[in-house]
Amino acid sequence: MTILQALVDLGIGQETLTRMVGVLVAAYLAAWFVGYVLTAVVERIPHRRISIKIFIPIARVLIYGTAAYLVLGPLLQLSAVQLLAVSGLFGAALGFGLKDLFAGIIGGLVLVTEQPYQVGDKVTIDGDYGEVTDIDLRATTLRTPDDSAVSIPNATMFTANVSNANDGQPEMMVVVELAVTASVDVERASAIVEEAMVTSKYVYADDDHRFAVLVEDESYYRTIRGKAYVADLRDEFAFASDVTERSMAAFASEGIEIPEAPVHVSEHC
């Protein structure tokens, strides 16, 4: 016996069931349409991208919440015996694997209310790093640097660490690491990295967004870490590549040697 047939046997008519399915389909289409329109709009105004995209998951919660109210309305009018039977069906459904779905929905509601990250943020969730492109009631979608879409159940936020690189702001710090041999003029090498950062077309610097160059001694070489902000977080890798290429070219022209070990570039702080 299917769940739909069981609901019919409990006194919920075919017309009511059809209306309930129609409400759910309409809610899905409405949520998709709102997300599509808002995404299309914000891509034309990059400086307001994150602040506007936050309304996408909020709109979805409102749409699905209204749909749930309309769907559950007929059930709330059942008798006590019928409600007990429906509760049994609901419990059985959870037992057959829907508990993960409901855990994801609860996680989605927490995400919308507490906002540990928003659509458009650069985050690391359970080891996966990328831009948050979508938050629905079940999962969060990340677009990785390799342009792969990673779907992470919202319930993961209850058990995994979440790192937010920009915290809702369009600006984001990017850290570029370069290695030089221990015998070189480290002050000159640091000056080269600093110049490459501050002259990059992607950099964003003011009193609240400062840049810095740090030097760390390793066993056989020194690591120069340049830290600066980009105006648009989507320029993260373009900035890191720009600074690295121009710094390496200046190193070569001034005879600053790099160790044989591979140079490491850290894309985000």
Tab-separated table of C-alpha atoms in Angstrom:
chain	number	residue	atom	x	y	z
A	1	MET	CA	0.000	0.000	0.000
A	2	THR	CA	1.428	3.361	-0.986
A	3	ILE	CA	1.376	6.446	1.228
A	4	LEU	CA	-1.027	8.179	-1.178
A	5	GLN	CA	-3.423	5.238	-1.029
A	6	ALA	CA	-3.149	5.214	2.759
A	7	LEU	CA	-4.067	8.923	2.883
A	8	VAL	CA	-7.077	8.254	0.657
A	9	ASP	CA	-8.152	5.457	3.000
A	10	LEU	CA	-7.906	7.909	5.902
A	11	GLY	CA	-10.514	10.148	4.320
A	12	ILE	CA	-8.384	12.584	2.345
A	13	GLY	CA	-10.049	12.847	-1.055
A	14	GLN	CA	-8.368	12.555	-4.427
A	15	GLU	CA	-9.171	16.207	-5.150
A	16	THR	CA	-7.437	17.319	-1.971
A	17	LEU	CA	-4.391	15.186	-2.758
A	18	THR	CA	-4.229	16.652	-6.262
A	19	ARG	CA	-4.393	20.167	-4.833
A	20	MET	CA	-1.622	19.357	-2.358
A	21	VAL	CA	0.632	18.049	-5.148
A	22	GLY	CA	-0.188	21.119	-7.225
A	23	VAL	CA	0.817	23.394	-4.352
A	24	LEU	CA	4.150	21.631	-3.985
A	25	VAL	CA	4.868	21.820	-7.722
A	26	ALA	CA	3.898	25.514	-7.793
A	27	ALA	CA	6.168	26.201	-4.800
A	28	TYR	CA	9.093	24.500	-6.519
A	29	LEU	CA	8.581	26.487	-9.731
A	30	ALA	CA	8.167	29.760	-7.812
A	31	ALA	CA	11.354	29.168	-5.800
A	32	TRP	CA	13.269	28.361	-9.001
A	33	PHE	CA	11.934	31.471	-10.742
A	34	VAL	CA	12.827	33.785	-7.854
A	35	GLY	CA	16.344	32.351	-7.673
A	36	TYR	CA	16.812	32.657	-11.434
A	37	VAL	CA	15.609	36.274	-11.596
A	38	LEU	CA	17.613	37.483	-8.600
A	39	THR	CA	20.763	35.744	-9.843
A	40	ALA	CA	20.389	37.320	-13.282
A	41	VAL	CA	19.898	40.755	-11.726
A	42	VAL	CA	22.817	40.676	-9.284
A	43	GLU	CA	25.321	39.492	-11.897
A	44	ARG	CA	24.813	42.891	-13.553
A	45	ILE	CA	25.682	44.782	-10.351
A	46	PRO	CA	28.705	42.953	-8.858
A	47	HIS	CA	29.192	45.356	-5.931
A	48	ARG	CA	25.742	44.408	-4.580
A	49	ARG	CA	25.959	40.730	-5.484
A	50	ILE	CA	26.250	39.256	-2.006
A	51	SER	CA	23.821	41.650	-0.292
A	52	ILE	CA	21.072	40.848	-2.817
A	53	LYS	CA	21.702	37.118	-3.152
A	54	ILE	CA	21.006	36.654	0.547
A	55	PHE	CA	17.320	37.120	-0.268
A	56	ILE	CA	17.280	33.974	-2.438
A	57	PRO	CA	17.271	31.426	0.442
A	58	ILE	CA	14.974	33.692	2.482
A	59	ALA	CA	12.477	33.818	-0.378
A	60	ARG	CA	12.650	30.043	-0.718
A	61	VAL	CA	11.933	29.546	2.973
A	62	LEU	CA	8.886	31.817	2.709
A	63	ILE	CA	7.629	30.063	-0.423
A	64	TYR	CA	8.089	26.558	0.934
A	65	GLY	CA	6.728	27.591	4.332
A	66	THR	CA	3.544	28.876	2.683
A	67	ALA	CA	3.309	25.676	0.657
A	68	ALA	CA	3.720	23.572	3.790
A	69	TYR	CA	0.921	25.511	5.482
A	70	LEU	CA	-1.395	24.946	2.516
A	71	VAL	CA	-0.496	21.267	2.313
A	72	LEU	CA	-0.801	20.578	6.027
A	73	GLY	CA	-4.096	22.449	6.324
A	74	PRO	CA	-6.256	19.464	5.300
A	75	LEU	CA	-4.278	17.192	7.626
A	76	LEU	CA	-4.886	19.469	10.611
A	77	GLN	CA	-8.631	19.026	10.097
A	78	LEU	CA	-8.453	15.259	10.597
A	79	SER	CA	-9.877	13.545	13.626
A	80	ALA	CA	-7.653	12.420	16.479
A	81	VAL	CA	-7.598	8.834	15.191
A	82	GLN	CA	-6.747	9.976	11.657
A	83	LEU	CA	-3.983	12.271	12.938
A	84	LEU	CA	-2.512	9.350	14.888
A	85	ALA	CA	-2.512	7.224	11.740
A	86	VAL	CA	-0.900	10.010	9.674
A	87	SER	CA	1.743	10.413	12.378
A	88	GLY	CA	2.475	6.713	12.062
A	89	LEU	CA	2.912	7.060	8.310
A	90	PHE	CA	5.170	10.051	8.851
A	91	GLY	CA	7.287	8.112	11.336
A	92	ALA	CA	7.564	5.199	8.926
A	93	ALA	CA	8.684	7.569	6.173
A	94	LEU	CA	11.420	8.904	8.438
A	95	GLY	CA	12.485	5.376	9.222
A	96	PHE	CA	12.837	4.580	5.520
A	97	GLY	CA	15.497	7.239	5.002
A	98	LEU	CA	13.779	10.627	5.024
A	99	LYS	CA	15.448	11.560	8.306
A	100	ASP	CA	18.504	12.816	6.394
A	101	LEU	CA	16.245	14.986	4.255
A	102	PHE	CA	14.585	16.525	7.314
A	103	ALA	CA	17.970	17.030	8.979
A	104	GLY	CA	19.023	18.946	5.872
A	105	ILE	CA	15.868	21.063	6.000
A	106	ILE	CA	16.498	21.953	9.642
A	107	GLY	CA	20.064	22.826	8.717
A	108	GLY	CA	18.781	25.045	5.898
A	109	LEU	CA	16.510	26.935	8.286
A	110	VAL	CA	19.420	27.458	10.686
A	111	LEU	CA	21.584	28.724	7.811
A	112	VAL	CA	18.969	31.276	6.804
A	113	THR	CA	18.472	32.569	10.348
A	114	GLU	CA	22.043	32.491	11.719
A	115	GLN	CA	23.853	33.125	8.390
A	116	PRO	CA	27.286	31.560	9.051
A	117	TYR	CA	27.684	32.077	5.304
A	118	GLN	CA	25.655	33.582	2.468
A	119	VAL	CA	25.230	33.009	-1.241
A	120	GLY	CA	28.321	34.535	-2.859
A	121	ASP	CA	30.702	33.888	0.065
A	122	LYS	CA	33.951	31.938	-0.297
A	123	VAL	CA	33.867	29.169	2.299
A	124	THR	CA	35.467	25.900	3.291
A	125	ILE	CA	33.002	23.264	4.493
A	126	ASP	CA	34.218	19.840	5.568
A	127	GLY	CA	37.348	20.213	3.427
A	128	ASP	CA	35.616	21.543	0.285
A	129	TYR	CA	36.457	25.116	-0.755
A	130	GLY	CA	34.559	27.328	-3.177
A	131	GLU	CA	31.975	30.050	-3.726
A	132	VAL	CA	28.502	29.460	-2.319
A	133	THR	CA	26.245	29.534	-5.367
A	134	ASP	CA	23.045	28.211	-3.829
A	135	ILE	CA	21.455	27.501	-0.452
A	136	ASP	CA	18.222	25.543	-0.536
A	137	LEU	CA	16.356	23.726	2.203
A	138	ARG	CA	18.320	20.511	1.718
A	139	ALA	CA	21.865	21.353	0.643
A	140	THR	CA	24.400	24.070	-0.050
A	141	THR	CA	26.105	24.165	-3.456
A	142	LEU	CA	29.723	25.282	-3.797
A	143	ARG	CA	31.506	26.163	-7.044
A	144	THR	CA	35.106	25.013	-6.578
A	145	PRO	CA	38.203	26.609	-8.171
A	146	ASP	CA	38.109	23.740	-10.709
A	147	ASP	CA	34.558	24.821	-11.657
A	148	SER	CA	32.999	21.734	-10.114
A	149	ALA	CA	29.664	21.980	-8.327
A	150	VAL	CA	29.775	20.357	-4.881
A	151	SER	CA	26.503	19.706	-3.071
A	152	ILE	CA	26.899	19.612	0.710
A	153	PRO	CA	23.949	18.586	2.919
A	154	ASN	CA	23.005	21.434	5.234
A	155	ALA	CA	23.094	19.050	8.176
A	156	THR	CA	26.894	18.941	7.719
A	157	MET	CA	27.158	22.336	9.405
A	158	PHE	CA	26.217	20.687	12.719
A	159	THR	CA	29.238	18.364	12.661
A	160	ALA	CA	31.906	19.999	10.457
A	161	ASN	CA	33.984	23.168	10.736
A	162	VAL	CA	32.943	26.043	8.466
A	163	SER	CA	35.490	28.688	7.426
A	164	ASN	CA	34.234	31.893	5.773
A	165	ALA	CA	36.932	33.835	3.889
A	166	ASN	CA	34.982	37.078	3.355
A	167	ASP	CA	32.054	36.967	5.815
A	168	GLY	CA	29.480	38.569	3.551
A	169	GLN	CA	31.764	41.270	2.160
A	170	PRO	CA	32.789	41.600	-1.514
A	171	GLU	CA	36.415	42.200	-0.463
A	172	MET	CA	38.562	39.241	0.575
A	173	MET	CA	42.119	38.759	1.759
A	174	VAL	CA	44.356	36.667	-0.484
A	175	VAL	CA	47.671	35.258	0.702
A	176	VAL	CA	50.435	34.560	-1.818
A	177	GLU	CA	53.473	32.556	-0.705
A	178	LEU	CA	56.814	32.597	-2.540
A	179	ALA	CA	60.046	30.870	-1.573
A	180	VAL	CA	63.601	32.197	-1.983
A	181	THR	CA	66.942	30.721	-1.045
A	182	ALA	CA	68.321	31.587	2.372
A	183	SER	CA	71.293	33.506	0.942
A	184	VAL	CA	69.366	36.156	-1.044
A	185	ASP	CA	68.619	39.733	0.003
A	186	VAL	CA	65.318	39.020	1.688
A	187	GLU	CA	64.499	42.709	2.140
A	188	ARG	CA	64.738	43.275	-1.602
A	189	ALA	CA	62.709	40.131	-2.303
A	190	SER	CA	60.026	41.321	0.133
A	191	ALA	CA	59.965	44.739	-1.528
A	192	ILE	CA	59.420	43.088	-4.906
A	193	VAL	CA	56.448	41.083	-3.614
A	194	GLU	CA	54.978	44.182	-1.953
A	195	GLU	CA	55.313	46.207	-5.160
A	196	ALA	CA	53.695	43.421	-7.161
A	197	MET	CA	50.720	43.424	-4.766
A	198	VAL	CA	50.098	47.158	-4.493
A	199	THR	CA	50.390	47.687	-8.255
A	200	SER	CA	48.080	44.801	-9.155
A	201	LYS	CA	44.876	45.891	-10.876
A	202	TYR	CA	42.931	43.572	-8.561
A	203	VAL	CA	44.176	44.910	-5.216
A	204	TYR	CA	41.950	46.783	-2.762
A	205	ALA	CA	43.724	48.793	-0.069
A	206	ASP	CA	42.589	51.471	2.376
A	207	ASP	CA	42.779	52.146	6.123
A	208	ASP	CA	40.494	49.185	6.838
A	209	HIS	CA	42.038	46.848	4.263
A	210	ARG	CA	45.787	46.863	4.759
A	211	PHE	CA	48.437	44.771	3.048
A	212	ALA	CA	51.478	43.154	4.627
A	213	VAL	CA	54.558	41.125	3.720
A	214	LEU	CA	55.862	38.560	6.202
A	215	VAL	CA	59.048	36.489	6.110
A	216	GLU	CA	59.422	33.051	7.659
A	217	ASP	CA	62.690	31.116	7.950
A	218	GLU	CA	62.548	27.483	6.890
A	219	SER	CA	65.302	24.861	6.977
A	220	TYR	CA	66.884	25.635	3.604
A	221	TYR	CA	64.931	28.607	2.293
A	222	ARG	CA	62.760	31.542	3.308
A	223	THR	CA	59.059	31.961	2.695
A	224	ILE	CA	57.716	35.388	1.754
A	225	ARG	CA	54.001	35.733	2.426
A	226	GLY	CA	52.195	38.644	0.805
A	227	LYS	CA	48.753	39.416	2.246
A	228	ALA	CA	46.372	41.856	0.576
A	229	TYR	CA	42.680	42.274	-0.234
A	230	VAL	CA	40.987	42.042	-3.596
A	231	ALA	CA	38.044	44.324	-4.419
A	232	ASP	CA	35.975	41.405	-5.726
A	233	LEU	CA	36.425	37.980	-4.179
A	234	ARG	CA	36.041	36.396	-7.621
A	235	ASP	CA	39.421	37.935	-8.494
A	236	GLU	CA	41.099	35.792	-5.846
A	237	PHE	CA	43.029	33.530	-8.218
A	238	ALA	CA	43.653	36.211	-10.826
A	239	PHE	CA	45.302	38.328	-8.123
A	240	ALA	CA	47.404	35.436	-6.801
A	241	SER	CA	48.540	34.557	-10.321
A	242	ASP	CA	49.308	38.197	-11.192
A	243	VAL	CA	51.417	38.772	-8.078
A	244	THR	CA	53.228	35.456	-8.457
A	245	GLU	CA	54.099	35.947	-12.131
A	246	ARG	CA	55.390	39.500	-11.743
A	247	SER	CA	57.314	38.685	-8.570
A	248	MET	CA	58.982	35.685	-10.192
A	249	ALA	CA	59.905	37.780	-13.240
A	250	ALA	CA	61.502	40.437	-10.994
A	251	PHE	CA	63.343	37.734	-9.031
A	252	ALA	CA	64.814	36.399	-12.264
A	253	SER	CA	65.871	39.840	-13.530
A	254	GLU	CA	67.629	40.698	-10.251
A	255	GLY	CA	69.252	37.318	-9.720
A	256	ILE	CA	67.157	36.356	-6.695
A	257	GLU	CA	67.279	32.588	-6.560
A	258	ILE	CA	64.393	30.349	-5.649
A	259	PRO	CA	64.839	26.902	-4.067
A	260	GLU	CA	64.437	23.736	-6.094
A	261	ALA	CA	61.437	22.792	-4.015
A	262	PRO	CA	58.088	23.769	-5.623
A	263	VAL	CA	56.744	27.221	-4.807
A	264	HIS	CA	53.517	27.074	-2.823
A	265	VAL	CA	50.703	29.527	-3.469
A	266	SER	CA	47.973	29.796	-0.847
A	267	GLU	CA	44.781	30.932	-2.561
A	268	HIS	CA	42.963	32.105	0.530
A	269	CYS	CA	43.665	32.863	4.118
